[in-house]
Amino acid sequence: MTMPLRCLARTAAAGLVAVAALATAGHTAEAEAADTLGSAAAGQGRYFGAAVAANHLGEADYAATLDREFTSATPENEMKWDATEPSRGTFTFAAADRVVDHARSRGMDVRGHTLVWHSQLPSWVGTLGAADLRTAMNAHINGLMGHYKGEIHSWDVVNEAFQDGGSGARRSSPFQDRLGDGFIEEAFRTARAADPAAKLCYNDYNTDGVNAKSNAVYAMVKDFKSRGVPIDCVGFQSHFNSASPVPADYRQNLQRFADLGVDVQITELDIEGSGSAQAANYTKVVDACLAVDRCTGITVWGVTDKYSWRSGGTPLLFDGDYRKKPAYDAVLTALGGSGDPGGPGDPGDPTVSCTAAYTRTADWSSGYNGQVTITAGDTPISSWSATVTVPSPQSVSSLWNGTPAWTGNVMTVRPSWNGTLAAGASTSFGFTVAKNGSGAAPTVGGCTAS
Ligand code: XIL
């Protein structure tokens, strides 16, 4: 048997990196609590992955966040049929190779997504008759799986083959329409022979809870297991929003599939929303996976909100500036990691904060002008306040660009028009003090922001 050249060369290289990564991980685990998604998930015997787009790997923050936090990568589009075999028999792997090479050289696993799917399918496939289509489907599976043989942890062999709604029927597609139900079984058998080391998954959406669609997938998996059709895992995409919330019976549904003798994986997780509500939903998902022994890992469908396929719904764990969202802290905590690893001021932490700096801008015999500059921390703020304690017997005779409130000789200043500040931006207020015989400096208290 001959191994593809790509595979031989890469197995050696990836092996070295994997050993180095393990040594580092072992050291880290002894030294401190898990403070990344990947290390916390590893502590639970799971991977934590992200969908990765090749064309963002050159962005330093994107790659740094991916490399720091994730232990698995799924090419978001690069392995789909239209990307890999745009015309029959001509395979194009450059973009997918970039994702695989990046991930593997850093010790990450790769999920292969996806071999047989009705969408992102080049039009030539739809023009084939049944016999030809069967040949083309198997050739496509062999072409992709052969190229990446030994490098893929799990393949989504067939994606989204069932219809939405209550019928539990198969979805119309060139494969279904010409080859019938048996195309799924054939794809799995071809895939097993092509790379026996890869786990073979069926992947779908709206199958996360117990419903007619998941019942239909369940019946298929049960049938496959009873007849020895090779299947190792079921992927639950888990794209959630208010119209499609995290189901109450999510864990129960994952468990019933696991009880059939397959692994379950959360493959494309994203949850629209923000703040604590979004964080609570992410916690539900992680808790459900951790409660099911055979739930082997979670993949979120992207690294940062700004590149999400549903970017308007801000559904991911990092915002557009790669800051950790409350959902991130919730996931890390649910995985048993440390929720605020860097403590206050951690550059990755979206803490609302500001600083206040005082200067005397003018001075004359009977008075002086003071100025306080308010600077927002690493996240935008919508309001601030600072205190100025004026030593007796001084008195403040005027104030501008702020609104004062007095308690004894302590003046608390809040914004007049200038409450909203971008991250790192500044504003200032000023005041005139009558010395009444004392030139002592006022004390400016800490800034609070919201
Ligand atoms: C999405 C990608 O995120 C988008 O960039 C692309 O335009 C369309 O496909 N189910 C799947 C994924 O299995 O492949 C889809 O990915 C999202 C839904």
Coordinates of N, CA and C in Angstrom, one line a residue, residues 6 9 42 50 54 107 110 125 158 162 180-181 198 200 203 264 301 325-326 337 363 398 406 429 434 437:
R6 N 2.1 13.7 0.4 CA 1.7 14.8 1.3 C 1.6 14.2 2.7
A9 N 5.1 13.1 4.5 CA 5.9 14.2 5.0 C 5.2 14.8 6.2
A42 N -9.9 20.1 27.5 CA -9.0 18.9 27.6 C -9.1 18.3 29.0
A50 N -13.1 25.5 16.6 CA -13.7 26.6 15.9 C -13.8 26.3 14.4
A54 N -9.7 30.1 5.8 CA -8.3 30.3 5.4 C -8.0 31.7 5.2
G107 N -0.8 21.4 16.5 CA -1.3 20.3 17.4 C -2.8 20.2 17.5
V110 N -8.4 18.2 13.2 CA -9.2 18.8 12.2 C -10.5 18.0 11.9
V125 N -22.7 18.5 -10.8 CA -23.1 17.3 -10.1 C -24.6 17.0 -10.4
V158 N -21.9 12.9 5.5 CA -23.2 13.4 4.9 C -23.7 14.5 5.8
F162 N -31.8 15.4 5.8 CA -33.3 15.3 6.2 C -34.0 16.6 6.1
G180 N -31.7 7.6 -4.2 CA -32.6 7.1 -3.1 C -31.9 7.1 -1.7
D181 N -32.6 6.6 -0.7 CA -32.1 6.6 0.6 C -30.7 6.0 0.8
A198 N -10.3 7.7 10.4 CA -11.2 8.9 10.6 C -12.5 8.4 11.2
L200 N -16.4 8.7 11.3 CA -17.4 9.1 10.3 C -18.7 9.6 10.9
N203 N -24.1 14.7 10.1 CA -24.3 16.0 10.7 C -25.5 16.7 10.2
V264 N -21.2 11.6 20.1 CA -21.9 12.8 19.6 C -21.0 14.0 19.7
W301 N -19.0 28.0 15.6 CA -18.9 28.2 14.2 C -18.3 29.6 13.9
K325 N -16.1 37.7 25.4 CA -17.5 38.2 25.8 C -17.9 37.4 27.1
P326 N -19.0 37.9 27.7 CA -19.5 37.1 28.9 C -19.7 35.7 28.5
G337 N -12.7 25.7 33.9 CA -11.6 26.6 33.9 C -11.8 27.8 34.8
D363 N -2.8 79.2 37.6 CA -2.6 79.5 39.1 C -2.4 81.0 39.2
S398 N -16.6 77.7 39.8 CA -17.3 77.3 38.6 C -16.8 76.0 38.1
W406 N -22.6 67.7 45.4 CA -21.7 67.9 46.6 C -22.1 67.1 47.8
F429 N -13.1 67.6 32.3 CA -13.9 68.7 32.8 C -12.9 69.6 33.6
A434 N -11.5 79.0 44.4 CA -11.0 80.1 45.2 C -10.2 79.6 46.3
G437 N -6.9 81.5 50.8 CA -5.7 81.4 51.7 C -4.9 80.2 51.6

